[in-house]
C-alpha cells in the first residue's frame, strides 16, 4: 500500500494518505482534492566501506594494502 504525503492546496493542511490504485486522496481537513503530493524522501543508500578490490593475479601490486604486496 503506497503511503503518500500530501499538502492540501486549498488549506495547506499536510497529511499522509494511503492511495489504492486510481483512488484519489482527499484532504481530511477540507475534503479538497487539489493536493500537492510531496516527494517521499528515499532511504539513504547504504554506503559500503570501500575495500581494496581483489587484486588480479597478474600485474603489479595494486597498492600498500594489496594482498600480494611483499610482506617482508
Ligand atoms: Zn484542505
Coordinates of C-alpha atoms and ligand atoms in Angstrom, one line a residue:
X1 CA 0.0 0.0 0.0
X2 CA 1.6 3.2 -1.1
X3 CA 1.6 5.9 1.5
X4 CA 2.0 9.3 0.2
X5 CA 2.4 12.6 1.8
X6 CA 0.3 15.4 0.5
X7 CA -0.2 19.1 1.2
X8 CA -3.7 20.4 0.5
X9 CA -3.5 23.3 -1.9
X10 CA -6.8 24.6 -0.5
X11 CA -5.9 24.9 3.2
X12 CA -2.3 23.9 3.2
X13 CA -3.0 21.0 5.5
X14 CA -0.3 18.4 5.4
X15 CA -1.3 14.8 5.7
X16 CA -0.5 11.3 4.7
X17 CA -2.8 9.2 2.8
X18 CA -2.8 5.6 1.5
X19 CA -3.7 5.5 -2.1
X20 CA -5.2 2.5 -3.6
X21 CA -5.0 2.2 -7.3
X22 CA -6.7 5.1 -9.0
X23 CA -8.3 6.3 -5.9
X24 CA -7.7 10.0 -5.3
X25 CA -6.9 11.1 -1.8
X26 CA -8.7 14.0 -0.4
X27 CA -7.8 16.4 2.3
X28 CA -9.1 15.3 5.7
X29 CA -9.5 18.9 6.8
X30 CA -11.4 20.5 4.0
X31 CA -12.0 17.5 1.7
X32 CA -10.4 19.3 -1.0
X33 CA -8.9 17.3 -3.8
X34 CA -6.3 19.8 -5.0
X35 CA -3.4 18.1 -3.4
X36 CA 0.3 18.5 -3.9
X37 CA 2.0 15.2 -3.5
X38 CA 5.2 15.5 -1.6
X39 CA 8.2 13.7 -2.9
X40 CA 8.9 10.9 -0.4
X41 CA 12.4 11.0 0.9
X42 CA 14.1 7.9 -0.2
X43 CA 16.0 6.0 2.3
X44 CA 19.6 7.0 2.4
X45 CA 21.5 4.4 0.4
X46 CA 23.9 2.4 2.4
X47 CA 27.4 3.3 1.5
X48 CA 29.5 0.2 1.8
X49 CA 33.0 0.8 3.1
X50 CA 35.4 0.8 0.2
X51 CA 37.6 -2.3 0.5
X52 CA 40.5 -2.8 -1.7
X53 CA 39.4 -4.8 -4.6
X54 CA 40.7 -8.2 -5.0
X55 CA 44.0 -7.9 -6.8
X56 CA 44.3 -9.5 -10.1
X57 CA 46.7 -12.4 -10.2
X58 CA 48.8 -10.7 -12.8
X59 CA 50.2 -7.3 -12.9
X60 CA 51.9 -5.2 -10.2
X61 CA 50.5 -4.9 -6.6
X62 CA 47.6 -2.5 -6.6
X63 CA 48.8 -0.7 -3.5
X64 CA 50.1 -0.8 0.1
X65 CA 47.0 -2.9 1.1
X66 CA 47.4 -5.3 -1.8
X67 CA 47.3 -8.9 -0.6
X68 CA 50.1 -9.6 -3.0
X69 CA 52.3 -6.8 -1.7
X70 CA 55.6 -8.1 -0.4
X71 CA 55.1 -8.8 3.3
X72 CA 58.8 -8.8 4.3
Ligands
LIG1 ZN1 -7.6 21.0 2.8

